[in-house]
CSV table of C-alpha atoms in Angstrom, one decimal:
chain,number,residue,atom,x,y,z
A,1,MET,CA,15.7,8.5,20.9
A,2,ARG,CA,19.2,7.0,20.9
A,3,LEU,CA,20.0,3.8,18.9
A,4,ILE,CA,22.9,1.8,20.2
A,5,THR,CA,24.9,0.3,17.4
A,6,SER,CA,28.4,-0.4,18.7
A,7,LEU,CA,30.0,-2.1,21.7
A,8,ASP,CA,31.5,1.2,22.8
A,9,GLU,CA,28.0,2.5,23.3
A,10,LEU,CA,26.9,-0.8,25.0
A,11,ASN,CA,29.8,-1.1,27.5
A,12,PRO,CA,28.6,1.5,30.1
A,13,VAL,CA,25.3,-0.4,30.3
A,14,ILE,CA,27.1,-3.8,30.5
A,15,ASN,CA,29.2,-2.4,33.4
A,16,ARG,CA,26.0,-1.2,35.2
A,17,MET,CA,24.4,-4.6,34.7
A,18,ARG,CA,27.5,-6.4,36.0
A,19,ALA,CA,27.6,-4.2,39.1
A,20,LEU,CA,24.2,-5.6,40.1
A,21,LYS,CA,26.1,-8.8,41.0
A,22,LYS,CA,23.2,-11.2,40.3
A,23,PRO,CA,22.2,-13.7,37.6
A,24,LEU,CA,20.7,-11.5,34.8
A,25,THR,CA,17.8,-12.3,32.5
A,26,LEU,CA,18.0,-10.6,29.1
A,27,GLY,CA,15.1,-10.0,26.8
A,28,PHE,CA,15.7,-9.2,23.2
A,29,THR,CA,13.7,-8.7,19.9
A,30,GLY,CA,14.5,-8.9,16.2
A,31,VAL,CA,18.1,-9.5,15.1
A,32,PRO,CA,20.3,-7.1,17.1
A,33,PRO,CA,23.8,-6.3,15.8
A,34,GLU,CA,25.9,-9.5,16.3
A,35,PRO,CA,28.6,-8.1,18.6
A,36,ILE,CA,26.0,-6.4,20.8
A,37,LEU,CA,23.8,-9.5,21.2
A,38,ARG,CA,26.9,-11.7,21.8
A,39,GLU,CA,28.2,-9.5,24.5
A,40,ALA,CA,24.8,-9.1,26.1
A,41,ILE,CA,24.3,-12.9,26.1
A,42,ALA,CA,27.7,-13.3,27.6
A,43,VAL,CA,26.8,-11.4,30.8
A,44,SER,CA,23.3,-12.9,31.2
A,45,SER,CA,22.5,-16.2,32.7
A,46,LYS,CA,19.1,-16.4,30.9
A,47,VAL,CA,18.0,-15.1,27.5
A,48,VAL,CA,14.4,-14.7,26.3
A,49,ASP,CA,13.4,-14.0,22.8
A,50,LEU,CA,10.5,-11.5,23.4
A,51,ASP,CA,9.2,-11.9,19.8
A,52,MET,CA,8.1,-15.5,20.6
A,53,PRO,CA,4.7,-16.3,22.2
A,54,ALA,CA,5.3,-17.5,25.7
A,55,GLY,CA,1.8,-18.3,26.8
A,56,HIS,CA,1.1,-14.9,28.2
A,57,ASP,CA,-2.2,-13.1,27.7
A,58,ILE,CA,-1.5,-11.1,24.6
A,59,SER,CA,-4.3,-8.7,25.4
A,60,VAL,CA,-2.2,-7.2,28.2
A,61,ALA,CA,-0.3,-5.4,25.4
A,62,GLU,CA,-3.4,-3.1,24.9
A,63,THR,CA,-2.4,-1.3,28.1
A,64,ILE,CA,0.4,0.4,26.2
A,65,ILE,CA,-0.3,-0.2,22.4
A,66,PRO,CA,-3.4,-0.3,20.3
A,67,LYS,CA,-5.3,-3.5,19.6
A,68,ILE,CA,-4.6,-3.0,15.9
A,69,SER,CA,-0.9,-3.5,16.3
A,70,CYS,CA,0.5,-6.6,14.7
A,71,ALA,CA,0.6,-9.8,16.7
A,72,THR,CA,4.4,-9.6,16.9
A,73,LEU,CA,4.4,-6.2,18.6
A,74,ARG,CA,1.5,-7.3,20.9
A,75,THR,CA,3.6,-10.4,21.8
A,76,ILE,CA,6.7,-8.3,22.5
A,77,ALA,CA,4.7,-5.9,24.6
A,78,SER,CA,2.9,-8.5,26.7
A,79,ASN,CA,6.1,-10.5,27.2
A,80,ALA,CA,8.0,-7.4,28.3
A,81,LEU,CA,5.2,-6.5,30.7
A,82,LEU,CA,4.6,-10.0,32.1
A,83,TYR,CA,8.0,-11.6,32.3
A,84,LYS,CA,8.7,-10.7,36.0
A,85,ASP,CA,12.4,-11.7,36.0
A,86,LEU,CA,13.6,-9.5,33.1
A,87,ASP,CA,16.6,-7.4,34.1
A,88,TRP,CA,17.2,-5.7,30.8
A,89,ILE,CA,16.0,-5.6,27.2
A,90,ILE,CA,17.8,-5.1,23.9
A,91,LEU,CA,15.1,-4.1,21.4
A,92,SER,CA,15.5,-3.9,17.6
A,93,ALA,CA,14.1,-0.5,16.8
A,94,GLY,CA,15.6,0.7,13.5
A,95,TYR,CA,15.5,0.1,9.8
A,96,ASP,CA,15.9,-3.6,10.6
A,97,LYS,CA,12.5,-3.8,12.4
A,98,CYS,CA,9.7,-1.3,11.9
A,99,ASP,CA,8.3,2.0,13.0
A,100,GLY,CA,6.1,0.0,15.4
A,101,GLY,CA,9.1,-1.6,17.0
A,102,ARG,CA,10.7,1.8,17.5
A,103,PHE,CA,7.6,3.4,19.0
A,104,LEU,CA,7.0,0.3,21.2
A,105,GLY,CA,10.6,0.5,22.4
A,106,MET,CA,10.2,4.1,23.4
A,107,GLN,CA,7.0,3.2,25.2
A,108,LEU,CA,8.7,0.4,27.1
A,109,GLN,CA,11.5,2.7,28.1
A,110,LYS,CA,8.8,4.9,29.8
A,111,VAL,CA,6.8,2.1,31.5
A,112,LEU,CA,9.4,-0.3,32.6
A,113,SER,CA,11.9,0.3,35.4
A,114,ILE,CA,14.7,-1.8,33.8
A,115,PRO,CA,17.1,-0.7,31.1
A,116,VAL,CA,15.6,-0.9,27.6
A,117,LEU,CA,18.2,-0.4,24.9
A,118,LEU,CA,17.2,0.4,21.4
A,119,THR,CA,19.4,-1.0,18.6
A,120,GLU,CA,19.7,-1.1,14.9
A,121,ASN,CA,21.4,-3.7,12.7
A,122,ARG,CA,22.4,-2.4,9.3
A,123,SER,CA,24.8,-5.3,8.5
A,124,LEU,CA,24.7,-6.5,4.9
A,125,GLU,CA,27.3,-9.3,5.4
A,126,ARG,CA,25.3,-12.4,4.5
A,127,ARG,CA,26.3,-15.5,6.4
A,128,GLY,CA,24.4,-17.9,4.2
A,129,ASN,CA,21.1,-19.7,4.6
A,130,PRO,CA,21.6,-23.5,4.7
A,131,ILE,CA,18.6,-23.9,7.0
A,132,CYS,CA,16.3,-22.1,4.6
A,133,GLU,CA,17.2,-24.4,1.8
A,134,SER,CA,17.4,-27.6,3.7
A,135,GLY,CA,15.0,-30.6,3.7
A,136,LEU,CA,14.1,-30.2,7.3
A,137,PRO,CA,10.4,-29.8,8.1
A,138,LEU,CA,9.4,-26.2,7.7
A,139,LEU,CA,8.4,-25.8,11.3
A,140,GLU,CA,11.9,-27.1,12.4
A,141,LYS,CA,13.6,-24.8,9.9
A,142,MET,CA,11.9,-21.8,11.3
A,143,GLU,CA,12.6,-22.8,14.9
A,144,ARG,CA,16.2,-23.3,14.1
A,145,ILE,CA,16.5,-19.9,12.5
A,146,VAL,CA,14.8,-18.2,15.4
A,147,ASN,CA,16.7,-20.1,18.1
A,148,GLY,CA,20.0,-19.7,16.1
A,149,LEU,CA,20.3,-16.2,17.4
A,150,ILE,CA,21.2,-17.5,20.9
A,151,SER,CA,22.5,-21.0,20.2
A,152,ASP,CA,24.1,-23.1,17.5
A,153,THR,CA,21.3,-24.6,15.5
A,154,LEU,CA,23.4,-25.6,12.5
A,155,SER,CA,24.4,-29.0,13.9
A,156,GLY,CA,23.1,-32.3,12.6
A,157,ASP,CA,22.1,-33.3,9.1
A,158,ILE,CA,21.3,-30.2,7.1
A,159,LYS,CA,21.3,-31.0,3.4
A,160,LYS,CA,20.2,-28.7,0.7
A,161,THR,CA,17.1,-29.9,-1.2
A,162,ASP,CA,15.4,-28.9,-4.4
A,163,PRO,CA,12.4,-26.8,-3.5
A,164,ALA,CA,8.8,-27.8,-4.3
A,165,PHE,CA,7.3,-24.7,-2.6
A,166,GLY,CA,8.4,-21.4,-1.1
A,167,PHE,CA,7.4,-19.7,2.2
A,168,TRP,CA,8.1,-16.0,2.1
A,169,GLY,CA,7.8,-13.8,5.2
A,170,VAL,CA,8.6,-13.3,8.8
A,171,PRO,CA,8.5,-16.1,11.4
A,172,PRO,CA,4.7,-16.3,12.0
A,173,ASN,CA,3.2,-15.7,15.4
A,174,ASP,CA,1.4,-19.0,15.1
A,175,PHE,CA,3.9,-21.6,14.0
A,176,SER,CA,1.2,-24.2,13.3
A,177,VAL,CA,0.7,-22.7,9.9
A,178,LEU,CA,4.1,-24.1,9.0
A,179,GLU,CA,2.9,-27.7,9.5
A,180,LEU,CA,0.9,-27.5,6.3
A,181,PHE,CA,3.9,-27.4,4.1
A,182,PRO,CA,6.0,-30.3,2.7
A,183,ASP,CA,9.6,-30.5,4.0
A,184,ASN,CA,11.1,-29.4,0.7
A,185,THR,CA,9.7,-25.9,1.2
A,186,HIS,CA,12.4,-23.2,1.0
A,187,ILE,CA,12.2,-20.1,3.2
A,188,PHE,CA,12.4,-16.6,1.7
A,189,GLY,CA,11.7,-13.1,2.9
A,190,TRP,CA,12.7,-11.6,6.2
A,191,ALA,CA,13.1,-15.0,7.8
A,192,ARG,CA,15.9,-15.7,5.3
A,193,CYS,CA,17.4,-12.3,6.2
A,194,MET,CA,17.3,-13.5,9.8
A,195,GLU,CA,19.3,-16.6,9.1
A,196,ASN,CA,21.8,-14.5,7.2
A,197,ARG,CA,21.9,-12.0,10.1
A,198,THR,CA,21.1,-9.2,7.7
A,199,PRO,CA,17.7,-7.9,8.9
A,200,SER,CA,17.9,-4.7,6.9
A,201,ASP,CA,18.8,-6.4,3.7
A,202,THR,CA,15.8,-5.4,1.5
A,203,GLU,CA,17.4,-6.8,-1.6
A,204,LEU,CA,17.5,-10.3,0.0
A,205,GLU,CA,14.1,-9.8,1.5
A,206,GLU,CA,12.7,-9.3,-2.1
A,207,LEU,CA,14.5,-12.4,-3.4
A,208,VAL,CA,12.0,-15.1,-4.7
A,209,ASP,CA,12.5,-18.2,-6.8
A,210,PRO,CA,10.1,-17.5,-9.6
A,211,ALA,CA,10.1,-21.2,-10.6
A,212,ILE,CA,8.4,-22.4,-7.4
A,213,PRO,CA,4.9,-21.7,-6.1
A,214,THR,CA,5.3,-19.4,-3.1
A,215,ILE,CA,3.1,-18.3,-0.3
A,216,PHE,CA,3.7,-14.7,0.8
A,217,PHE,CA,2.9,-14.4,4.4
A,218,ALA,CA,2.6,-11.3,6.6
A,219,GLN,CA,1.2,-10.6,10.0
A,220,ALA,CA,-2.1,-8.6,9.9
A,221,PHE,CA,-1.5,-4.8,10.5
A,222,CYS,CA,2.2,-5.1,9.5
A,223,PRO,CA,3.5,-2.8,6.7
A,224,LYS,CA,5.3,-5.9,5.2
A,225,ASN,CA,1.8,-6.7,3.8
A,226,ILE,CA,2.5,-4.2,1.1
A,227,LEU,CA,5.6,-6.1,0.0
A,228,ALA,CA,3.9,-9.5,0.4
A,229,TYR,CA,0.9,-8.3,-1.7
A,230,ARG,CA,3.1,-6.9,-4.4
A,231,LEU,CA,5.4,-10.0,-4.6
A,232,ALA,CA,2.5,-12.4,-4.6
A,233,SER,CA,1.0,-10.5,-7.5
A,234,GLN,CA,4.3,-10.3,-9.4
A,235,TYR,CA,5.1,-14.0,-9.0
A,236,ASN,CA,1.5,-15.4,-9.1
A,237,GLY,CA,1.9,-16.6,-5.6
A,238,LEU,CA,-0.6,-16.7,-2.7
A,239,TYR,CA,-0.8,-13.7,-0.4
A,240,VAL,CA,-1.7,-14.7,3.1
A,241,GLU,CA,-2.4,-12.2,6.0
A,242,VAL,CA,-2.8,-13.6,9.5
A,243,ASP,CA,-3.3,-12.0,12.8
A,244,SER,CA,-2.3,-13.9,16.0
A,245,ARG,CA,-4.1,-17.2,15.3
A,246,VAL,CA,-4.2,-19.2,12.0
A,247,ASP,CA,-7.9,-20.1,11.6
A,248,HIS,CA,-9.6,-22.7,9.5
A,249,SER,CA,-10.1,-20.5,6.5
A,250,ILE,CA,-6.4,-19.6,6.3
A,251,LYS,CA,-5.3,-23.2,6.6
A,252,ALA,CA,-7.9,-24.3,4.0
A,253,LYS,CA,-6.7,-21.5,1.7
A,254,ILE,CA,-3.1,-22.6,2.0
A,255,GLU,CA,-4.0,-26.3,1.6
A,256,ALA,CA,-5.9,-25.5,-1.6
A,257,PHE,CA,-2.9,-23.6,-3.0
A,258,LEU,CA,-0.6,-26.5,-2.3
A,259,TRP,CA,-3.1,-28.9,-3.9
A,260,ILE,CA,-3.4,-26.8,-7.0
A,261,HIS,CA,0.4,-26.9,-7.3
A,262,GLY,CA,0.7,-30.6,-6.8
A,263,LYS,CA,0.9,-31.5,-3.1
A,264,LYS,CA,-1.2,-34.5,-2.3
A,265,LEU,CA,-3.7,-33.8,0.5
B,1,MET,CA,-14.0,-53.2,18.9
B,2,ASP,CA,-16.4,-53.4,21.9
B,3,SER,CA,-20.0,-54.3,21.4
B,4,ARG,CA,-21.3,-50.8,21.8
B,5,LYS,CA,-19.0,-49.4,19.2
B,6,GLU,CA,-20.1,-52.3,16.9
B,7,ILE,CA,-23.7,-51.4,17.3
B,8,VAL,CA,-23.0,-47.7,16.6
B,9,THR,CA,-21.0,-48.6,13.6
B,10,MET,CA,-23.8,-50.9,12.3
B,11,ALA,CA,-26.4,-48.2,12.9
B,12,LYS,CA,-24.3,-45.8,10.9
B,13,GLN,CA,-24.1,-48.3,8.1
B,14,ILE,CA,-27.8,-48.7,7.9
B,15,LYS,CA,-28.6,-45.0,8.2
B,16,PRO,CA,-29.3,-43.3,4.8
B,17,GLN,CA,-26.3,-41.4,3.6
B,18,ILE,CA,-25.9,-37.7,2.7
B,19,ILE,CA,-23.1,-35.5,1.6
B,20,ILE,CA,-22.8,-32.0,3.0
B,21,ASP,CA,-21.3,-28.6,2.2
B,22,SER,CA,-21.6,-27.3,5.7
B,23,GLY,CA,-21.0,-23.5,5.8
B,24,THR,CA,-21.1,-21.0,8.6
B,25,SER,CA,-24.7,-20.1,8.1
B,26,TYR,CA,-26.3,-22.8,5.9
B,27,SER,CA,-25.6,-26.4,5.0
B,28,LYS,CA,-26.2,-27.6,1.5
B,29,VAL,CA,-27.2,-31.3,1.6
B,30,TYR,CA,-27.5,-34.0,-1.0
B,31,HIS,CA,-29.3,-37.3,-0.2
B,32,LEU,CA,-27.6,-40.1,-1.9
B,33,SER,CA,-30.6,-42.5,-1.9
B,34,SER,CA,-33.3,-40.0,-3.1
B,35,ARG,CA,-30.9,-37.8,-5.1
B,36,ALA,CA,-32.6,-34.8,-3.5
B,37,TYR,CA,-30.9,-31.5,-2.6
B,38,GLU,CA,-31.9,-29.4,0.4
B,39,VAL,CA,-30.6,-26.4,2.3
B,40,ILE,CA,-30.8,-26.2,6.1
B,41,PRO,CA,-29.5,-23.7,8.6
B,42,SER,CA,-26.1,-25.0,9.9
B,43,ASN,CA,-27.3,-24.6,13.5
B,44,ARG,CA,-29.8,-27.5,12.8
B,45,ILE,CA,-27.1,-29.8,11.4
B,46,LYS,CA,-27.1,-32.1,14.5
B,47,GLU,CA,-30.8,-32.9,13.9
B,48,LEU,CA,-30.0,-34.0,10.4
B,49,THR,CA,-26.9,-36.1,11.3
B,50,ALA,CA,-28.9,-37.9,14.0
B,51,ASP,CA,-30.8,-39.6,11.2
B,52,TYR,CA,-28.2,-39.7,8.4
B,53,SER,CA,-24.7,-40.8,8.0
B,54,VAL,CA,-22.4,-38.3,6.3
B,55,ALA,CA,-20.5,-39.9,3.5
B,56,ALA,CA,-18.5,-36.8,2.6
B,57,ALA,CA,-18.3,-33.2,3.8
B,58,THR,CA,-16.8,-29.9,3.0
B,59,GLY,CA,-17.1,-26.5,4.6
B,60,HIS,CA,-16.3,-24.9,7.9
B,61,ASN,CA,-18.1,-27.5,9.9
B,62,ALA,CA,-17.0,-30.5,7.9
B,63,ASN,CA,-14.4,-31.9,10.3
B,64,ARG,CA,-17.0,-32.7,13.0
B,65,LEU,CA,-19.4,-34.4,10.5
B,66,SER,CA,-17.6,-36.9,8.4
B,67,GLY,CA,-14.5,-39.0,8.2
B,68,TYR,CA,-14.1,-38.0,4.6
B,69,VAL,CA,-13.5,-34.2,4.5
B,70,VAL,CA,-12.6,-32.2,1.3
B,71,ASN,CA,-11.1,-28.7,1.3
B,72,GLU,CA,-13.8,-26.2,0.1
B,73,LEU,CA,-11.8,-24.8,-2.7
B,74,ILE,CA,-11.0,-28.3,-4.0
B,75,ALA,CA,-14.8,-29.1,-3.9
B,76,LEU,CA,-15.4,-25.8,-5.7
B,77,ALA,CA,-12.9,-26.7,-8.4
B,78,LYS,CA,-14.3,-30.2,-8.9
B,79,GLY,CA,-17.9,-28.9,-8.8
B,80,ALA,CA,-17.1,-26.2,-11.4
B,81,GLU,CA,-15.8,-28.9,-13.7
B,82,SER,CA,-19.1,-30.6,-13.7
B,83,TYR,CA,-21.0,-27.3,-14.5
B,84,ILE,CA,-18.6,-25.7,-17.0
B,85,LYS,CA,-17.9,-28.5,-19.5
B,86,ASP,CA,-17.0,-26.9,-22.7
B,87,GLU,CA,-14.6,-24.1,-21.7
B,88,ASP,CA,-10.9,-24.4,-20.9
B,89,THR,CA,-10.7,-20.8,-19.5
B,90,TYR,CA,-13.1,-19.7,-16.8
B,91,THR,CA,-13.4,-18.2,-13.3
B,92,VAL,CA,-15.8,-19.3,-10.7
B,93,VAL,CA,-16.2,-17.5,-7.4
B,94,ASP,CA,-18.0,-18.9,-4.4
B,95,CYS,CA,-19.6,-16.2,-2.2
B,96,GLY,CA,-20.3,-17.6,1.2
B,97,SER,CA,-21.6,-16.0,4.3
B,98,ARG,CA,-18.1,-15.9,5.9
B,99,ASP,CA,-15.7,-15.7,3.0
B,100,ILE,CA,-15.2,-15.4,-0.7
B,101,LYS,CA,-13.1,-17.8,-2.7
B,102,TYR,CA,-12.4,-18.2,-6.4
B,103,ILE,CA,-10.6,-20.6,-8.8
B,104,SER,CA,-9.6,-19.5,-12.2
B,105,VAL,CA,-8.6,-22.0,-14.9
B,106,SER,CA,-6.8,-21.0,-18.0
B,107,GLN,CA,-5.9,-23.8,-20.4
B,108,GLY,CA,-5.2,-26.3,-17.6
B,109,VAL,CA,-3.4,-23.8,-15.3
B,110,ALA,CA,-5.3,-22.9,-12.1
B,111,THR,CA,-5.0,-19.9,-9.9
B,112,MET,CA,-7.0,-19.3,-6.7
B,113,ASP,CA,-7.5,-17.0,-3.7
B,114,TRP,CA,-9.6,-17.1,-0.6
B,115,ASN,CA,-10.6,-13.9,1.1
B,116,ALA,CA,-11.0,-15.0,4.7
B,117,GLU,CA,-10.4,-12.0,6.9
B,118,CYS,CA,-10.6,-8.4,5.6
B,119,GLY,CA,-13.3,-8.4,2.9
B,120,ALA,CA,-15.2,-11.2,4.5
B,121,PHE,CA,-18.4,-11.7,6.3
B,122,CYS,CA,-20.3,-10.0,3.5
B,123,GLY,CA,-22.8,-12.8,2.8
B,124,GLN,CA,-23.8,-12.9,6.5
B,125,ILE,CA,-24.1,-9.1,6.7
B,126,VAL,CA,-26.3,-9.1,3.5
B,127,GLU,CA,-28.8,-11.4,5.2
B,128,LEU,CA,-28.7,-9.4,8.4
B,129,LEU,CA,-29.2,-6.1,6.6
B,130,GLN,CA,-32.0,-7.4,4.4
B,131,ARG,CA,-33.8,-8.6,7.5
B,132,HIS,CA,-33.2,-5.5,9.6
B,133,PHE,CA,-34.3,-3.0,6.9
B,134,GLN,CA,-36.8,-5.4,5.3
B,135,CYS,CA,-35.2,-4.8,1.9
B,136,ASN,CA,-36.5,-6.8,-1.0
B,137,PRO,CA,-33.7,-7.6,-3.3
B,138,ASN,CA,-36.2,-8.5,-6.0
B,139,SER,CA,-37.6,-5.0,-6.3
B,140,ILE,CA,-34.6,-2.7,-5.4
B,141,GLN,CA,-32.8,-1.2,-8.4
B,142,PRO,CA,-29.0,-1.5,-8.6
B,143,ALA,CA,-27.2,1.6,-7.3
B,144,ASP,CA,-25.3,3.9,-9.7
B,145,ARG,CA,-22.2,3.9,-7.4
B,146,PRO,CA,-20.8,1.5,-4.8
B,147,LEU,CA,-20.2,1.9,-1.1
B,148,SER,CA,-16.6,1.2,-0.4
B,149,LEU,CA,-16.4,-2.1,1.6
B,150,THR,CA,-13.3,-3.1,3.4
B,151,CYS,CA,-15.3,-6.0,4.9
B,152,GLY,CA,-18.9,-6.7,5.7
B,153,ILE,CA,-18.7,-5.2,9.2
B,154,LEU,CA,-17.1,-1.9,8.1
B,155,GLY,CA,-19.5,-1.8,5.1
B,156,MET,CA,-22.4,-2.1,7.4
B,157,THR,CA,-21.1,0.8,9.5
B,158,ARG,CA,-20.8,3.0,6.4
B,159,MET,CA,-24.3,2.0,5.3
B,160,PHE,CA,-25.6,3.1,8.7
B,161,ASP,CA,-23.8,6.4,8.3
B,162,LEU,CA,-25.5,7.0,4.9
B,163,ILE,CA,-28.9,6.3,6.5
B,164,ALA,CA,-28.1,8.7,9.3
B,165,ASP,CA,-27.5,11.3,6.7
B,166,ASP,CA,-31.1,10.7,5.5
B,167,CYS,CA,-30.3,8.4,2.6
B,168,ASP,CA,-33.2,6.0,1.7
B,169,PRO,CA,-32.3,2.6,3.3
B,170,ASP,CA,-33.1,0.7,0.0
B,171,TYR,CA,-30.7,2.9,-1.9
B,172,ALA,CA,-28.0,2.6,0.9
B,173,PHE,CA,-28.5,-1.2,0.7
B,174,ALA,CA,-28.2,-1.1,-3.1
B,175,ARG,CA,-24.9,0.8,-2.7
B,176,PHE,CA,-23.7,-1.8,-0.2
B,177,MET,CA,-24.6,-4.6,-2.7
B,178,LYS,CA,-22.8,-2.7,-5.6
B,179,GLY,CA,-19.7,-2.4,-3.4
B,180,LEU,CA,-19.9,-6.1,-2.7
B,181,ALA,CA,-20.3,-6.9,-6.4
B,182,ASP,CA,-17.3,-4.7,-7.3
B,183,ASN,CA,-15.2,-6.3,-4.6
B,184,VAL,CA,-16.1,-9.8,-5.8
B,185,HIS,CA,-15.2,-8.9,-9.4
B,186,ALA,CA,-11.9,-7.3,-8.5
B,187,PHE,CA,-11.0,-10.1,-6.1
B,188,ALA,CA,-11.5,-12.6,-9.0
B,189,LYS,CA,-9.1,-10.5,-11.1
B,190,LYS,CA,-11.9,-8.9,-13.2
B,191,PRO,CA,-12.7,-11.6,-15.8
B,192,ASP,CA,-15.1,-10.8,-18.6
B,193,VAL,CA,-17.3,-13.7,-17.6
B,194,LEU,CA,-17.8,-14.6,-14.0
B,195,TYR,CA,-19.5,-17.8,-12.7
B,196,ILE,CA,-20.9,-17.4,-9.3
B,197,SER,CA,-21.6,-20.1,-6.7
B,198,GLY,CA,-23.2,-19.8,-3.3
B,199,GLY,CA,-26.3,-18.3,-1.6
B,200,LEU,CA,-25.9,-14.9,-3.3
B,201,CYS,CA,-26.9,-16.6,-6.5
B,202,ASP,CA,-30.4,-16.3,-5.2
B,203,ASN,CA,-30.1,-12.5,-4.7
B,204,PRO,CA,-31.2,-10.7,-7.9
B,205,LEU,CA,-30.0,-7.3,-6.6
B,206,PHE,CA,-26.5,-8.7,-6.2
B,207,LEU,CA,-26.4,-10.3,-9.6
B,208,ARG,CA,-27.6,-7.1,-11.3
B,209,SER,CA,-25.1,-4.9,-9.4
B,210,PHE,CA,-22.1,-6.1,-11.5
B,211,ASP,CA,-20.7,-3.8,-14.3
B,212,SER,CA,-18.8,-4.7,-17.4
B,213,VAL,CA,-18.9,-8.5,-16.7
B,214,GLN,CA,-21.2,-11.3,-17.7
B,215,VAL,CA,-22.4,-12.9,-14.6
B,216,ILE,CA,-23.6,-16.6,-14.7
B,217,PRO,CA,-25.0,-17.9,-11.4
B,218,LEU,CA,-24.4,-21.6,-10.8
B,219,GLY,CA,-26.5,-22.0,-7.7
B,220,ARG,CA,-25.8,-23.1,-4.2
B,221,PHE,CA,-24.8,-26.8,-4.8
B,222,VAL,CA,-21.6,-26.4,-6.7
B,223,LEU,CA,-19.4,-27.7,-3.8
B,224,VAL,CA,-21.9,-30.5,-3.1
B,225,ASP,CA,-21.7,-31.5,-6.7
B,226,GLY,CA,-17.9,-31.4,-6.4
B,227,LEU,CA,-18.1,-33.8,-3.5
B,228,ARG,CA,-20.4,-36.0,-5.6
B,229,MET,CA,-17.7,-36.2,-8.3
B,230,MET,CA,-15.1,-37.0,-5.8
B,231,ILE,CA,-17.0,-40.0,-4.3
B,232,GLY,CA,-17.9,-41.2,-7.8
B,233,GLU,CA,-21.6,-40.2,-7.5
B,234,ASN,CA,-21.9,-37.9,-10.5
B,235,ASP,CA,-23.8,-39.8,-13.1
B,236,SER,CA,-26.9,-37.7,-12.9
B,237,GLN,CA,-25.2,-34.4,-13.7
C-alpha cells in the first residue's frame, strides 16, 4: 500500500486526470493534506465529501465491508459505489483516519475502475478553531467545519462564546443529534482537529474543558469509543455511542444529561 | 377551531384522565380520579386511550399519547425523590424491557447514564426466556457465577449454548440473571445500596442475584409517581 503525502507524488495522477479533458468529479474522505486537497479541488469541477450521507442505501456497503463497520465507513463505501459520476477519489487512510479507512481504501482500489489515492495528513500546525468556540447553533458549527474543507465557511458573524456544554467527537453520521444542544456548546475531539486541519493531533483530540459538562460521542464500532469512554469517565461526562441513526433512547439520554446540568427542556 | 375539533376537544375534556409511563412492553398507568394504578401491555394502549385522556406521559411511546411529555430519566429522578426522602446520597436504577437507566444523587449533585444499545433488551429477553423455558423465578436459586452478557440478545445466545452443552435450563437461566444483576450493579457504578425501579422488581431471582450490595426494590410505578409530582398530583404519597 502506498500513501501519497506530497504534491510531487500527486502530480503524475493530476496529469493523467487532466489528460482526460473532461469535467472531473472528485470524491474525498477525512482531512487530506492541505496542498494535496487544494490541488485536487483545483483540477475538479465538482467535489463530493464521501464521509457525508447522501441519501444512498448504506446497506450497499455490505457488498465490500462487514455490517459491523462504523456508519462512517459504510457511508464512504456506499457513496463510492453508488456515485456514478466519480472520476477519482482521495481517501484518508493513515494515522489521521483509522485502520478501517485504510482497509476500505485498499478494497475500493480493487473494486473501482477509477484512481483511488490513499493519503495521510500528519500536520500538527493548528489553524485555530473559531467555529468550535462560536455561538452558532451546534448543527451549523459542525456543517461549517465539514464544509470548510472545500469552501470558506469562516465568513459572517462568528463570535466566541462562553461554553455551557461540550460536544466531543467526530461529526456524527446523523446530524440531528446536534439539534438537542444549546448554541453555546463548544466542540472538542476530532471535529476540533478537523477545523484546525490537524487530524492526527491526538493531544488536541484529548483536550477537554473540565469545567463544562461534556457529551463524549463516538460512532458504534469505531475504536474512538475507547477514547470517548475513558474521557467520559475521567471528566464525569456522558458517553454516547450511536450507529447510523440517533434513536429515541439516545436523544432522551442526552436530553436528560443536559437537564441535569441546567438546560431547560 | 371548526365544530368537529371543538367536539373532540370537549370529549377529551370530559373523559377521565390518566397519566402513563408507556414503555416498550408494558404501560404503567395512574388514574387521576380513582387514584388507582394498573399495568397493561403497551400493545393495548389504544384501547385505554379511547376511553381516557392522557394528562401526562413518559416512556418510549409517550409522544403519541399526550401533549405533556416528560423525559423518562427526569420522571425517574422526580419519582425517586418521592420514595427516598431522608437520604441525600442514593442511586436508583430503572430496569426496563428495552434499556437500563440510572440516576445517582450525592449531596445535590446528580450523575446519570442510560444504556440504550449494547447491554440493552435484557428485560424483554428475561420475559421471553422465562416463558420459553417455563422458568419460575420464585423457586430457582441464584447462580454462583454469572453469564457474561454484552446485551440481552447475545446473552440469550450464550444461554442456549450452555443448554446445548447439557446444562440444566434453570441453572443456565440463573446464570443469565446473575450476569444481568452484575451488569446493572456495574452500570450504576457499584453503589453499596441500590434502589431498583421497573418490572424486574417483581422478579425474586433477579433481586437475589446481586452480590455485595443492598438491593431495595421500589416497584414499577416510580416514573408514574415522578409524573404525578410534576403535575402537582402528589399529595397521597
